[in-house]
mmCIF file of C-alpha atoms and ligand atoms in Angstrom:
data_model
loop_
_atom_site.group_PDB
_atom_site.id
_atom_site.type_symbol
_atom_site.label_atom_id
_atom_site.label_comp_id
_atom_site.label_asym_id
_atom_site.label_seq_id
_atom_site.Cartn_x
_atom_site.Cartn_y
_atom_site.Cartn_z
ATOM 1 C CA MET A 1 -15.060 -20.101 5.426
ATOM 2 C CA SER A 2 -12.118 -17.762 5.530
ATOM 3 C CA LYS A 3 -13.230 -14.324 6.995
ATOM 4 C CA ARG A 4 -11.346 -10.903 7.298
ATOM 5 C CA ILE A 5 -10.730 -10.204 10.976
ATOM 6 C CA VAL A 6 -8.886 -7.332 13.003
ATOM 7 C CA ILE A 7 -8.366 -8.463 16.393
ATOM 8 C CA ALA A 8 -7.832 -6.081 18.968
ATOM 9 C CA LEU A 9 -5.534 -7.270 21.836
ATOM 10 C CA GLY A 10 -5.901 -5.866 25.670
ATOM 11 C CA GLY A 11 -3.016 -5.353 28.427
ATOM 12 C CA ASN A 12 -3.406 -9.348 29.501
ATOM 13 C CA ALA A 13 -2.144 -9.873 25.867
ATOM 14 C CA LEU A 14 1.273 -8.143 26.535
ATOM 15 C CA GLY A 15 1.588 -8.051 30.547
ATOM 16 C CA ASN A 16 3.063 -5.355 32.407
ATOM 17 C CA SER A 17 6.475 -5.616 32.200
ATOM 18 C CA LEU A 18 9.420 -6.270 29.789
ATOM 19 C CA LYS A 19 10.055 -9.475 30.904
ATOM 20 C CA GLU A 20 6.411 -10.504 31.210
ATOM 21 C CA GLN A 21 5.869 -9.156 28.042
ATOM 22 C CA PHE A 22 7.988 -12.038 25.680
ATOM 23 C CA ALA A 23 6.063 -14.753 27.810
ATOM 24 C CA ALA A 24 2.515 -13.115 27.325
ATOM 25 C CA ALA A 25 3.316 -12.300 23.728
ATOM 26 C CA GLN A 26 4.220 -16.299 23.268
ATOM 27 C CA ASN A 27 0.604 -17.127 24.340
ATOM 28 C CA THR A 28 -1.150 -14.442 22.411
ATOM 29 C CA ALA A 29 0.882 -15.742 19.344
ATOM 30 C CA LYS A 30 -1.169 -18.919 19.867
ATOM 31 C CA ALA A 31 -4.568 -17.435 19.769
ATOM 32 C CA ILE A 32 -3.641 -15.195 16.634
ATOM 33 C CA ALA A 33 -2.106 -18.502 15.056
ATOM 34 C CA ASP A 34 -5.560 -20.140 15.929
ATOM 35 C CA LEU A 35 -7.310 -18.100 13.756
ATOM 36 C CA ILE A 36 -4.746 -18.043 11.115
ATOM 37 C CA GLU A 37 -4.221 -21.896 11.143
ATOM 38 C CA GLU A 38 -8.308 -21.706 10.242
ATOM 39 C CA GLY A 39 -7.457 -19.836 6.824
ATOM 40 C CA HIS A 40 -8.473 -16.587 8.484
ATOM 41 C CA GLN A 41 -6.873 -12.858 7.213
ATOM 42 C CA VAL A 42 -6.305 -11.658 10.316
ATOM 43 C CA VAL A 43 -4.659 -7.842 11.095
ATOM 44 C CA VAL A 44 -3.605 -7.140 14.939
ATOM 45 C CA ALA A 45 -4.048 -4.110 16.920
ATOM 46 C CA HIS A 46 -3.201 -3.867 20.589
ATOM 47 C CA GLY A 47 -2.986 -1.454 23.338
ATOM 48 C CA ASN A 48 -0.056 -0.064 25.350
ATOM 49 C CA GLY A 49 -0.949 1.541 28.319
ATOM 50 C CA PRO A 50 1.875 0.154 30.658
ATOM 51 C CA GLN A 51 4.099 0.067 27.903
ATOM 52 C CA VAL A 52 4.233 3.798 26.890
ATOM 53 C CA GLY A 53 3.849 4.891 30.765
ATOM 54 C CA MET A 54 7.599 2.799 31.084
ATOM 55 C CA ILE A 55 9.093 4.501 28.078
ATOM 56 C CA ASN A 56 7.618 7.761 29.193
ATOM 57 C CA LEU A 57 8.967 7.464 32.785
ATOM 58 C CA ALA A 58 12.333 6.314 31.561
ATOM 59 C CA MET A 59 12.105 9.133 29.377
ATOM 60 C CA SER A 60 11.399 11.739 31.866
ATOM 61 C CA GLU A 61 13.970 10.426 34.379
ATOM 62 C CA LEU A 62 16.527 11.339 31.702
ATOM 63 C CA THR A 63 15.310 14.618 31.604
ATOM 64 C CA ALA A 64 14.834 15.330 35.179
ATOM 65 C CA LYS A 65 18.842 14.476 35.652
ATOM 66 C CA ASP A 66 19.863 16.443 32.846
ATOM 67 C CA PRO A 67 17.181 18.674 30.632
ATOM 68 C CA ASP A 68 19.832 20.273 28.697
ATOM 69 C CA LYS A 69 21.056 16.692 27.174
ATOM 70 C CA TYR A 70 17.609 15.244 27.039
ATOM 71 C CA PRO A 71 14.885 17.633 26.555
ATOM 72 C CA PRO A 72 11.370 16.451 26.940
ATOM 73 C CA THR A 73 10.224 13.345 25.090
ATOM 74 C CA PRO A 74 7.120 13.924 23.118
ATOM 75 C CA LEU A 75 4.221 11.529 24.082
ATOM 76 C CA SER A 76 3.801 10.790 20.238
ATOM 77 C CA VAL A 77 7.543 9.395 20.559
ATOM 78 C CA CYS A 78 6.864 7.417 23.347
ATOM 79 C CA GLY A 79 4.277 5.928 21.415
ATOM 80 C CA ALA A 80 6.073 5.258 18.247
ATOM 81 C CA MET A 81 8.523 3.680 20.477
ATOM 82 C CA SER A 82 6.090 1.456 22.099
ATOM 83 C CA GLN A 83 4.695 0.435 18.616
ATOM 84 C CA GLY A 84 8.077 -0.964 17.546
ATOM 85 C CA TYR A 85 8.834 -2.205 21.062
ATOM 86 C CA ILE A 86 5.678 -4.434 21.279
ATOM 87 C CA GLY A 87 5.307 -5.351 17.454
ATOM 88 C CA TYR A 88 8.792 -6.394 17.830
ATOM 89 C CA ASP A 89 8.108 -9.101 20.436
ATOM 90 C CA LEU A 90 4.184 -9.935 18.814
ATOM 91 C CA GLN A 91 5.763 -10.416 15.484
ATOM 92 C CA ASN A 92 8.409 -12.647 16.263
ATOM 93 C CA THR A 93 6.673 -14.686 18.618
ATOM 94 C CA LEU A 94 3.872 -15.207 16.081
ATOM 95 C CA ARG A 95 6.432 -16.078 13.384
ATOM 96 C CA THR A 96 8.018 -18.879 15.553
ATOM 97 C CA GLU A 97 4.066 -19.863 16.384
ATOM 98 C CA LEU A 98 3.304 -20.065 12.876
ATOM 99 C CA LEU A 99 6.593 -21.942 11.787
ATOM 100 C CA ASP A 100 6.171 -24.777 14.547
ATOM 101 C CA ARG A 101 3.025 -25.381 12.774
ATOM 102 C CA GLY A 102 4.302 -25.275 9.507
ATOM 103 C CA ILE A 103 2.854 -22.036 8.241
ATOM 104 C CA ARG A 104 4.898 -19.353 6.333
ATOM 105 C CA LYS A 105 3.774 -16.221 6.194
ATOM 106 C CA GLU A 106 5.125 -12.655 6.132
ATOM 107 C CA ILE A 107 4.591 -10.671 9.397
ATOM 108 C CA SER A 108 5.581 -7.378 10.005
ATOM 109 C CA THR A 109 4.828 -4.174 11.981
ATOM 110 C CA LEU A 110 3.600 -0.974 10.824
ATOM 111 C CA ILE A 111 4.076 2.537 12.416
ATOM 112 C CA THR A 112 0.644 3.652 12.464
ATOM 113 C CA GLN A 113 -0.708 7.449 12.565
ATOM 114 C CA VAL A 114 -3.927 7.983 13.485
ATOM 115 C CA ALA A 115 -5.322 11.637 12.794
ATOM 116 C CA VAL A 116 -7.863 13.138 15.130
ATOM 117 C CA ASP A 117 -10.306 16.738 14.836
ATOM 118 C CA PRO A 118 -8.339 19.212 16.480
ATOM 119 C CA GLU A 119 -12.166 20.760 17.341
ATOM 120 C CA ASP A 120 -12.787 16.953 18.997
ATOM 121 C CA PRO A 121 -14.872 17.916 22.444
ATOM 122 C CA ALA A 122 -12.577 15.617 24.509
ATOM 123 C CA PHE A 123 -9.726 18.075 24.106
ATOM 124 C CA LYS A 124 -11.831 20.355 26.475
ATOM 125 C CA GLN A 125 -12.114 17.095 28.885
ATOM 126 C CA PRO A 126 -8.705 15.270 29.443
ATOM 127 C CA THR A 127 -9.672 12.183 30.886
ATOM 128 C CA LYS A 128 -6.679 9.415 30.727
ATOM 129 C CA PRO A 129 -4.085 9.805 33.535
ATOM 130 C CA ILE A 130 -0.441 8.937 32.340
ATOM 131 C CA GLY A 131 3.050 8.815 33.207
ATOM 132 C CA ARG A 132 4.121 8.582 37.125
ATOM 133 C CA PHE A 133 2.332 10.191 40.017
ATOM 134 C CA MET A 134 3.346 12.875 41.643
ATOM 135 C CA THR A 135 2.762 14.789 44.866
ATOM 136 C CA HIS A 136 0.413 18.031 45.116
ATOM 137 C CA GLU A 137 3.045 20.551 44.792
ATOM 138 C CA GLU A 138 4.972 18.981 42.023
ATOM 139 C CA ALA A 139 1.750 18.659 39.889
ATOM 140 C CA LEU A 140 1.018 22.372 40.288
ATOM 141 C CA LYS A 141 4.433 23.079 38.977
ATOM 142 C CA PHE A 142 3.598 20.863 36.290
ATOM 143 C CA GLN A 143 0.438 22.517 35.327
ATOM 144 C CA GLU A 144 2.262 25.901 35.575
ATOM 145 C CA GLU A 145 4.574 24.139 33.070
ATOM 146 C CA GLY A 146 0.965 24.076 30.906
ATOM 147 C CA TYR A 147 0.076 20.353 31.268
ATOM 148 C CA ALA A 148 -3.109 19.231 32.380
ATOM 149 C CA ILE A 149 -3.175 17.298 35.892
ATOM 150 C CA MET A 150 -5.538 15.329 37.490
ATOM 151 C CA GLU A 151 -5.900 13.642 40.988
ATOM 152 C CA ASP A 152 -5.835 9.515 40.225
ATOM 153 C CA ALA A 153 -8.285 7.273 42.121
ATOM 154 C CA GLY A 154 -6.824 8.620 45.497
ATOM 155 C CA ARG A 155 -3.335 7.430 44.259
ATOM 156 C CA GLY A 156 -1.819 10.833 43.480
ATOM 157 C CA TRP A 157 -1.879 13.236 40.890
ATOM 158 C CA ARG A 158 -0.720 12.528 37.369
ATOM 159 C CA ARG A 159 -0.871 14.536 34.215
ATOM 160 C CA VAL A 160 -3.734 13.568 32.009
ATOM 161 C CA VAL A 161 -4.488 13.859 28.472
ATOM 162 C CA ALA A 162 -7.434 13.980 26.633
ATOM 163 C CA SER A 163 -8.835 10.532 24.211
ATOM 164 C CA PRO A 164 -10.273 12.263 21.152
ATOM 165 C CA LYS A 165 -11.867 9.586 18.486
ATOM 166 C CA PRO A 166 -9.673 8.410 15.983
ATOM 167 C CA ARG A 167 -10.352 9.918 12.296
ATOM 168 C CA GLU A 168 -8.291 8.656 9.776
ATOM 169 C CA ILE A 169 -5.286 5.887 9.636
ATOM 170 C CA ILE A 170 -2.803 7.677 7.859
ATOM 171 C CA GLU A 171 -1.205 4.434 6.900
ATOM 172 C CA ILE A 172 -4.326 2.676 5.506
ATOM 173 C CA GLY A 173 -3.094 2.595 1.880
ATOM 174 C CA SER A 174 -0.402 0.438 2.967
ATOM 175 C CA ILE A 175 -1.938 -2.003 5.723
ATOM 176 C CA GLY A 176 -4.554 -2.881 3.320
ATOM 177 C CA ALA A 177 -1.832 -3.628 0.606
ATOM 178 C CA MET A 178 -0.173 -5.663 2.970
ATOM 179 C CA VAL A 179 -3.195 -7.521 4.218
ATOM 180 C CA SER A 180 -4.339 -8.371 0.511
ATOM 181 C CA SER A 181 -1.352 -9.667 -0.222
ATOM 182 C CA GLY A 182 -1.667 -12.183 2.401
ATOM 183 C CA HIS A 183 0.847 -10.728 4.940
ATOM 184 C CA ILE A 184 -0.485 -10.301 8.527
ATOM 185 C CA VAL A 185 0.244 -6.641 9.932
ATOM 186 C CA ILE A 186 0.431 -5.708 13.137
ATOM 187 C CA ALA A 187 -0.989 -1.599 13.270
ATOM 188 C CA CYS A 188 -2.853 0.881 15.422
ATOM 189 C CA GLY A 189 -0.431 0.229 18.415
ATOM 190 C CA GLY A 190 -1.778 1.721 21.307
ATOM 191 C CA GLY A 191 -4.666 2.769 19.265
ATOM 192 C CA GLY A 192 -2.012 4.369 16.909
ATOM 193 C CA ILE A 193 -0.048 8.082 17.224
ATOM 194 C CA PRO A 194 -2.363 10.729 17.328
ATOM 195 C CA VAL A 195 -1.893 13.372 14.770
ATOM 196 C CA ILE A 196 -3.257 16.569 13.237
ATOM 197 C CA HIS A 197 -3.131 17.799 9.846
ATOM 198 C CA GLN A 198 -0.805 20.707 9.105
ATOM 199 C CA GLY A 199 -0.657 21.335 5.792
ATOM 200 C CA ASN A 200 2.026 18.841 4.272
ATOM 201 C CA ARG A 201 2.979 18.247 8.050
ATOM 202 C CA LEU A 202 1.380 15.809 10.286
ATOM 203 C CA LYS A 203 2.080 16.837 13.906
ATOM 204 C CA GLY A 204 2.189 14.661 16.707
ATOM 205 C CA ILE A 205 0.160 15.469 19.760
ATOM 206 C CA PRO A 206 0.035 14.399 23.299
ATOM 207 C CA ALA A 207 -3.239 12.378 23.422
ATOM 208 C CA VAL A 208 -4.102 8.730 23.793
ATOM 209 C CA ILE A 209 -6.411 7.154 21.093
ATOM 210 C CA ASP A 210 -8.596 4.445 22.504
ATOM 211 C CA LYS A 211 -7.599 0.895 21.006
ATOM 212 C CA ASP A 212 -10.848 -0.338 21.097
ATOM 213 C CA PHE A 213 -11.965 2.558 18.978
ATOM 214 C CA ALA A 214 -8.886 2.850 16.509
ATOM 215 C CA SER A 215 -9.339 -0.949 15.906
ATOM 216 C CA CYS A 216 -12.961 -0.431 14.718
ATOM 217 C CA ARG A 217 -11.736 2.129 12.611
ATOM 218 C CA LEU A 218 -9.199 -0.020 11.184
ATOM 219 C CA ALA A 219 -11.930 -2.764 10.872
ATOM 220 C CA GLN A 220 -13.966 -0.548 9.130
ATOM 221 C CA ASP A 221 -11.721 0.844 6.557
ATOM 222 C CA LEU A 222 -10.146 -2.659 6.101
ATOM 223 C CA ASP A 223 -13.962 -3.892 5.514
ATOM 224 C CA ALA A 224 -13.356 -6.526 7.581
ATOM 225 C CA ASP A 225 -15.978 -9.027 8.627
ATOM 226 C CA TYR A 226 -15.450 -9.539 12.116
ATOM 227 C CA LEU A 227 -13.927 -7.286 14.967
ATOM 228 C CA ILE A 228 -12.492 -9.396 17.752
ATOM 229 C CA ILE A 229 -11.566 -7.651 21.271
ATOM 230 C CA LEU A 230 -9.572 -10.083 23.311
ATOM 231 C CA THR A 231 -9.965 -9.089 26.688
ATOM 232 C CA ALA A 232 -9.530 -10.587 30.255
ATOM 233 C CA VAL A 233 -13.316 -11.540 30.504
ATOM 234 C CA GLU A 234 -15.191 -14.422 28.281
ATOM 235 C CA LYS A 235 -17.872 -12.552 28.261
ATOM 236 C CA VAL A 236 -19.908 -9.205 28.651
ATOM 237 C CA ALA A 237 -21.509 -8.853 31.705
ATOM 238 C CA ILE A 238 -25.119 -6.860 32.873
ATOM 239 C CA ASN A 239 -24.792 -6.089 36.317
ATOM 240 C CA PHE A 240 -21.567 -6.611 36.448
ATOM 241 C CA GLY A 241 -19.423 -7.686 39.597
ATOM 242 C CA LYS A 242 -23.085 -7.547 41.362
ATOM 243 C CA PRO A 243 -25.253 -10.402 42.872
ATOM 244 C CA ASP A 244 -27.589 -10.623 39.939
ATOM 245 C CA GLN A 245 -24.693 -10.445 37.313
ATOM 246 C CA GLN A 246 -25.724 -12.109 33.924
ATOM 247 C CA TRP A 247 -23.483 -13.046 31.268
ATOM 248 C CA LEU A 248 -24.033 -12.463 27.658
ATOM 249 C CA SER A 249 -23.825 -14.337 24.902
ATOM 250 C CA GLN A 250 -25.298 -12.376 21.971
ATOM 251 C CA LEU A 251 -26.764 -8.829 21.653
ATOM 252 C CA THR A 252 -28.408 -6.701 18.996
ATOM 253 C CA THR A 253 -26.667 -3.321 18.513
ATOM 254 C CA ALA A 254 -29.862 -2.095 19.552
ATOM 255 C CA GLU A 255 -30.173 -4.049 22.355
ATOM 256 C CA ALA A 256 -26.411 -3.102 23.509
ATOM 257 C CA ARG A 257 -26.977 0.456 22.636
ATOM 258 C CA LYS A 258 -29.815 0.112 25.381
ATOM 259 C CA LEU A 259 -27.768 -1.115 27.718
ATOM 260 C CA ILE A 260 -24.860 0.983 27.155
ATOM 261 C CA GLY A 261 -27.450 3.439 27.924
ATOM 262 C CA GLU A 262 -28.600 2.022 31.169
ATOM 263 C CA GLY A 263 -24.930 2.101 32.293
ATOM 264 C CA HIS A 264 -23.545 -1.639 32.541
ATOM 265 C CA PHE A 265 -20.429 -0.984 30.940
ATOM 266 C CA ALA A 266 -17.772 0.503 32.971
ATOM 267 C CA PRO A 267 -15.995 3.780 31.094
ATOM 268 C CA GLY A 268 -12.404 3.170 30.413
ATOM 269 C CA SER A 269 -12.523 -0.362 30.291
ATOM 270 C CA MET A 270 -15.750 -2.604 28.774
ATOM 271 C CA LEU A 271 -18.052 0.433 27.426
ATOM 272 C CA PRO A 272 -15.187 1.404 24.449
ATOM 273 C CA LYS A 273 -15.274 -2.167 23.773
ATOM 274 C CA VAL A 274 -19.120 -2.389 23.497
ATOM 275 C CA GLU A 275 -19.162 0.821 21.613
ATOM 276 C CA ALA A 276 -16.417 -0.205 19.536
ATOM 277 C CA ALA A 277 -18.582 -3.440 18.854
ATOM 278 C CA VAL A 278 -21.990 -1.784 18.387
ATOM 279 C CA GLU A 279 -19.830 1.024 15.716
ATOM 280 C CA PHE A 280 -18.741 -1.598 13.459
ATOM 281 C CA ALA A 281 -21.369 -4.275 13.978
ATOM 282 C CA SER A 282 -23.719 -1.695 12.475
ATOM 283 C CA SER A 283 -21.812 0.126 9.947
ATOM 284 C CA LYS A 284 -22.471 -2.387 7.255
ATOM 285 C CA PRO A 285 -24.756 -5.685 6.772
ATOM 286 C CA GLY A 286 -23.143 -8.852 7.770
ATOM 287 C CA ARG A 287 -20.829 -7.026 9.842
ATOM 288 C CA ARG A 288 -19.965 -8.673 13.442
ATOM 289 C CA ALA A 289 -18.260 -7.784 16.849
ATOM 290 C CA LEU A 290 -16.799 -10.533 19.422
ATOM 291 C CA ILE A 291 -15.762 -9.677 22.725
ATOM 292 C CA THR A 292 -13.937 -12.608 24.709
ATOM 293 C CA LEU A 293 -11.022 -13.612 26.465
ATOM 294 C CA LEU A 294 -7.885 -13.821 24.518
ATOM 295 C CA GLU A 295 -7.549 -18.024 24.761
ATOM 296 C CA LYS A 296 -10.959 -18.335 23.657
ATOM 297 C CA ALA A 297 -10.501 -16.467 20.106
ATOM 298 C CA LYS A 298 -10.766 -19.613 18.537
ATOM 299 C CA GLU A 299 -13.943 -21.109 19.991
ATOM 300 C CA GLY A 300 -15.603 -17.703 20.272
ATOM 301 C CA ILE A 301 -15.147 -17.111 16.099
ATOM 302 C CA ALA A 302 -16.885 -20.744 15.870
ATOM 303 C CA GLY A 303 -19.635 -19.244 17.597
ATOM 304 C CA ARG A 304 -19.203 -21.459 21.455
ATOM 305 C CA THR A 305 -18.161 -18.679 23.305
ATOM 306 C CA GLY A 306 -17.364 -14.724 24.042
ATOM 307 C CA THR A 307 -20.037 -12.236 23.242
ATOM 308 C CA VAL A 308 -20.913 -11.361 19.735
ATOM 309 C CA VAL A 309 -22.769 -8.041 18.723
ATOM 310 C CA CYS A 310 -24.425 -8.038 15.498
ATOM 311 C CA ASP A 311 -27.688 -6.330 13.971
HETATM 312 P P1 ADP B 401 -7.937 -4.347 28.104
HETATM 313 O O1 ADP B 401 -6.933 -3.942 28.696
HETATM 314 O O2 ADP B 401 -8.110 -5.458 27.655
HETATM 315 O O3 ADP B 401 -8.844 -3.445 27.272
HETATM 316 P P2 ADP B 401 -9.979 -3.296 30.212
HETATM 317 O O4 ADP B 401 -9.320 -3.518 31.707
HETATM 318 O O5 ADP B 401 -9.757 -1.949 29.813
HETATM 319 O O6 ADP B 401 -9.115 -4.415 29.565
HETATM 320 O O7 ADP B 401 -11.322 -3.669 30.195
HETATM 321 C C1 ADP B 401 -11.613 -5.013 30.276
HETATM 322 C C2 ADP B 401 -12.128 -5.083 31.987
HETATM 323 O O8 ADP B 401 -13.476 -4.183 32.230
HETATM 324 C C3 ADP B 401 -12.599 -6.641 32.264
HETATM 325 O O9 ADP B 401 -11.820 -7.360 33.049
HETATM 326 C C4 ADP B 401 -13.555 -6.288 33.152
HETATM 327 O O10 ADP B 401 -12.979 -6.050 34.875
HETATM 328 C C5 ADP B 401 -14.289 -5.023 33.285
HETATM 329 N N1 ADP B 401 -15.697 -4.624 32.739
HETATM 330 C C6 ADP B 401 -16.163 -3.570 33.083
HETATM 331 N N2 ADP B 401 -17.323 -3.836 32.989
HETATM 332 C C7 ADP B 401 -17.884 -5.360 32.551
HETATM 333 C C8 ADP B 401 -19.287 -5.630 32.042
HETATM 334 N N3 ADP B 401 -20.384 -4.949 32.103
HETATM 335 N N4 ADP B 401 -18.771 -6.868 31.708
HETATM 336 C C9 ADP B 401 -17.597 -7.691 31.394
HETATM 337 N N5 ADP B 401 -16.362 -7.237 31.831
HETATM 338 C C10 ADP B 401 -16.658 -5.613 32.690
HETATM 339 MG MG1 MG B 402 -8.390 -1.118 27.673
#
């Protein structure tokens, strides 16, 4: 049975460098093509941590060299660049993989903006470290210029930005129209470019939207049947990394909420995935979320592996 599926790709789907990304994308294209080959309608969202980090670093090096010629590049612009660069690799590797299987499909990447609430409590407590590591002195100078800074796990000081919740996908109408026409769309890269409404203008803001939450918003807006979060583990575990670790195959939203409350899922990695899965699965009867390994997408949707969250 054909399903409408939103896939959220994690860091392992795209690698950490330019060279790694193309190779990783070829592998990722196989997993996506497996689902398309089975007749499913697929929309692809993805993370952009290493990519936007690289772009931001490159642009800030330019600024350091000649600030008059190269004024600072806003994080929102870096995010847009990363969507283009990642989408370029994904759409081309997927195109080839499908043609190799005798499947002809229109595939395109859509630069996606996601509106956030300027009053989101996340702005009071920035949590996402971005950009290069700095000494404490450098960081303090940076702070004087109006940036928030944070010590990052003993490795040095970094700029830190807020991670507000996605409210509205600005280009949702275009994404929906393409999906309904049978096209494959890559959208909401890096969680989308965070923007706020200012009258008729959209203002890009320095923040990072979690790609798992953005994918959840996208899946709800597209009335998808499935949200599939593809990551570096085959299943979700309780007591993760401890001797009594236990892999989970199926969770009701109520069970998942209870485990979230008990602190089984690491903030910033597994927690947003389980939260996104719960939100999607409880948003309408019949909706399901699956968290599994990139290479296991096909097996997962057939019910043979992964962690399924349903109401
Ligand atoms: P992605 O780039 O796909 O978003 P993350 O690294 O952010 O991946 O999150 C996935 C990681 O979360 C897994 O590789 C695993 O190391 C970690 N993790 C933390 N808690 C759990 C848990 N309870 N069960 C499974 N994995 C967990
Ligand atoms: Mg992650």
